[in-house]
Amino acid sequence: MTATPVTGPGRAVGTADARGAADVTDAGIARVRPGECHVWFAEASADLGLLSLLDATERDRYRQFLREQPRALYLTAHALARKVIAAQYGVRPAALRFAAVCKHCTGAHGKPRLVDPPFPLELSLSHSDERVAVALTLGADVGVDLERVGHHREDLPRTVLSAAERRTLQSVPEGARDAAFIRYWCRKEAVLKATGDGLLVNPAALTVSPPDAPAQLLAWDDRTGPARPVHLTDLDPGPGYRAAVAVLDHAPRVVAHRMDDVLGPPA
């Protein structure tokens, strides 16, 4: 067994809206500074005007969804990502170019990254039920996960938990276990997104702190390659949801933006 360094949350967690952010772009969206991680939450929208923010590949992917809810989640997540990134660069959202390369097989299904950016921004997306999350950092690997509590079946896949986590979960009152499990799951998936491993790595290999304790990655069994510090922070995306963000190497200042109107009129 190899273990990553014991790591904890970012230095501070704040909330802001488009008008109250201390440092904003010309588009009125918070500017991401070195040492910061910004996370935007928004309600899923079916507004077809948002399609103008996407590129041709994304619009084709949008049309492949057969059901309205997945279409709205995809549309909102990608439109929101383009809107907040374009604001950092001062360009049109539709002009941004992304590529996705898997770190394990080099296939085109890995973590999305910007192609030839003016300066390095790192991106992570997540969505669940009716909400989406977009996380941005300046050059630091980042992963965000958002989950709806109660959106899962009763037979929760406990096999994604380590032995220590399963023991802890068993001690949680039955009525609170779903929320506790989702807290575990958000933290694990945020870490695996930040490292670029995704679910190609068994989540049970990771052990994170108990749900009622500050977020930390405690251990990673059979970890290959150099260990990098992982800084986990729990987020509050609103009633009925749980979320977490992971940033590699350096503890960030984390700012969450609860602003469902961030998309505004298409640009």
GROMACS .gro file of N, CA, C and O in nm, residues 50 54 57 72 81 104 123 138-139 160 162 175 199 207 221 231 233 241 247-248:
model
   80
   50LEU      N    1  -2.894   2.911  -2.570
   50LEU     CA    2  -2.761   2.877  -2.518
   50LEU      C    3  -2.679   2.797  -2.619
   50LEU      O    4  -2.558   2.787  -2.607
   54LEU      N    5  -2.210   2.715  -2.784
   54LEU     CA    6  -2.138   2.589  -2.805
   54LEU      C    7  -2.075   2.585  -2.943
   54LEU      O    8  -2.111   2.662  -3.032
   57THR      N    9  -1.935   2.053  -3.256
   57THR     CA   10  -1.927   1.919  -3.195
   57THR      C   11  -2.020   1.909  -3.075
   57THR      O   12  -2.091   1.808  -3.058
   72ALA      N   13  -3.078   1.918  -2.117
   72ALA     CA   14  -3.068   2.045  -2.046
   72ALA      C   15  -2.942   2.050  -1.960
   72ALA      O   16  -2.875   2.154  -1.952
   81ALA      N   17  -1.963   2.663  -1.873
   81ALA     CA   18  -1.817   2.653  -1.880
   81ALA      C   19  -1.760   2.751  -1.982
   81ALA      O   20  -1.663   2.823  -1.955
  104HIS      N   21  -0.493   0.727  -1.968
  104HIS     CA   22  -0.461   0.584  -1.968
  104HIS      C   23  -0.447   0.526  -2.109
  104HIS      O   24  -0.359   0.445  -2.134
  123LEU      N   25  -1.020   2.305  -1.599
  123LEU     CA   26  -1.166   2.299  -1.594
  123LEU      C   27  -1.213   2.164  -1.544
  123LEU      O   28  -1.153   2.060  -1.574
  138LEU      N   29  -0.640   2.837  -1.204
  138LEU     CA   30  -0.537   2.890  -1.291
  138LEU      C   31  -0.417   2.797  -1.286
  138LEU      O   32  -0.331   2.807  -1.198
  139GLY      N   33  -0.415   2.699  -1.376
  139GLY     CA   34  -0.300   2.611  -1.390
  139GLY      C   35  -0.292   2.495  -1.294
  139GLY      O   36  -0.201   2.413  -1.305
  160VAL      N   37  -1.784   0.077  -0.362
  160VAL     CA   38  -1.694   0.188  -0.397
  160VAL      C   39  -1.627   0.246  -0.274
  160VAL      O   40  -1.538   0.330  -0.286
  162SER      N   41  -1.398   0.211   0.080
  162SER     CA   42  -1.294   0.129   0.141
  162SER      C   43  -1.351   0.060   0.264
  162SER      O   44  -1.460   0.094   0.313
  175GLY      N   45  -3.137   0.654   0.857
  175GLY     CA   46  -3.200   0.761   0.782
  175GLY      C   47  -3.102   0.864   0.727
  175GLY      O   48  -3.140   0.944   0.640
  199LEU      N   49  -1.310   0.689  -1.331
  199LEU     CA   50  -1.352   0.561  -1.276
  199LEU      C   51  -1.274   0.444  -1.333
  199LEU      O   52  -1.311   0.328  -1.312
  207THR      N   53  -0.935   0.623   0.046
  207THR     CA   54  -1.004   0.643   0.173
  207THR      C   55  -1.006   0.791   0.203
  207THR      O   56  -0.901   0.856   0.206
  221ASP      N   57  -0.461   0.323  -0.182
  221ASP     CA   58  -0.395   0.193  -0.192
  221ASP      C   59  -0.342   0.170  -0.333
  221ASP      O   60  -0.406   0.209  -0.431
  231HIS      N   61  -0.595   1.847  -0.222
  231HIS     CA   62  -0.664   1.932  -0.127
  231HIS      C   63  -0.814   1.928  -0.159
  231HIS      O   64  -0.857   1.970  -0.266
  233THR      N   65  -1.220   2.006  -0.061
  233THR     CA   66  -1.308   2.102   0.005
  233THR      C   67  -1.453   2.062  -0.023
  233THR      O   68  -1.490   2.041  -0.139
  241TYR      N   69  -2.849   1.871  -0.217
  241TYR     CA   70  -2.732   1.836  -0.297
  241TYR      C   71  -2.606   1.834  -0.209
  241TYR      O   72  -2.601   1.899  -0.104
  247VAL      N   73  -0.822   1.993  -0.558
  247VAL     CA   74  -0.717   2.065  -0.630
  247VAL      C   75  -0.584   2.002  -0.592
  247VAL      O   76  -0.559   1.977  -0.474
  248LEU      N   77  -0.499   1.977  -0.692
  248LEU     CA   78  -0.371   1.912  -0.667
  248LEU      C   79  -0.262   2.013  -0.632
  248LEU      O   80  -0.265   2.128  -0.675
   0.00000   0.00000   0.00000
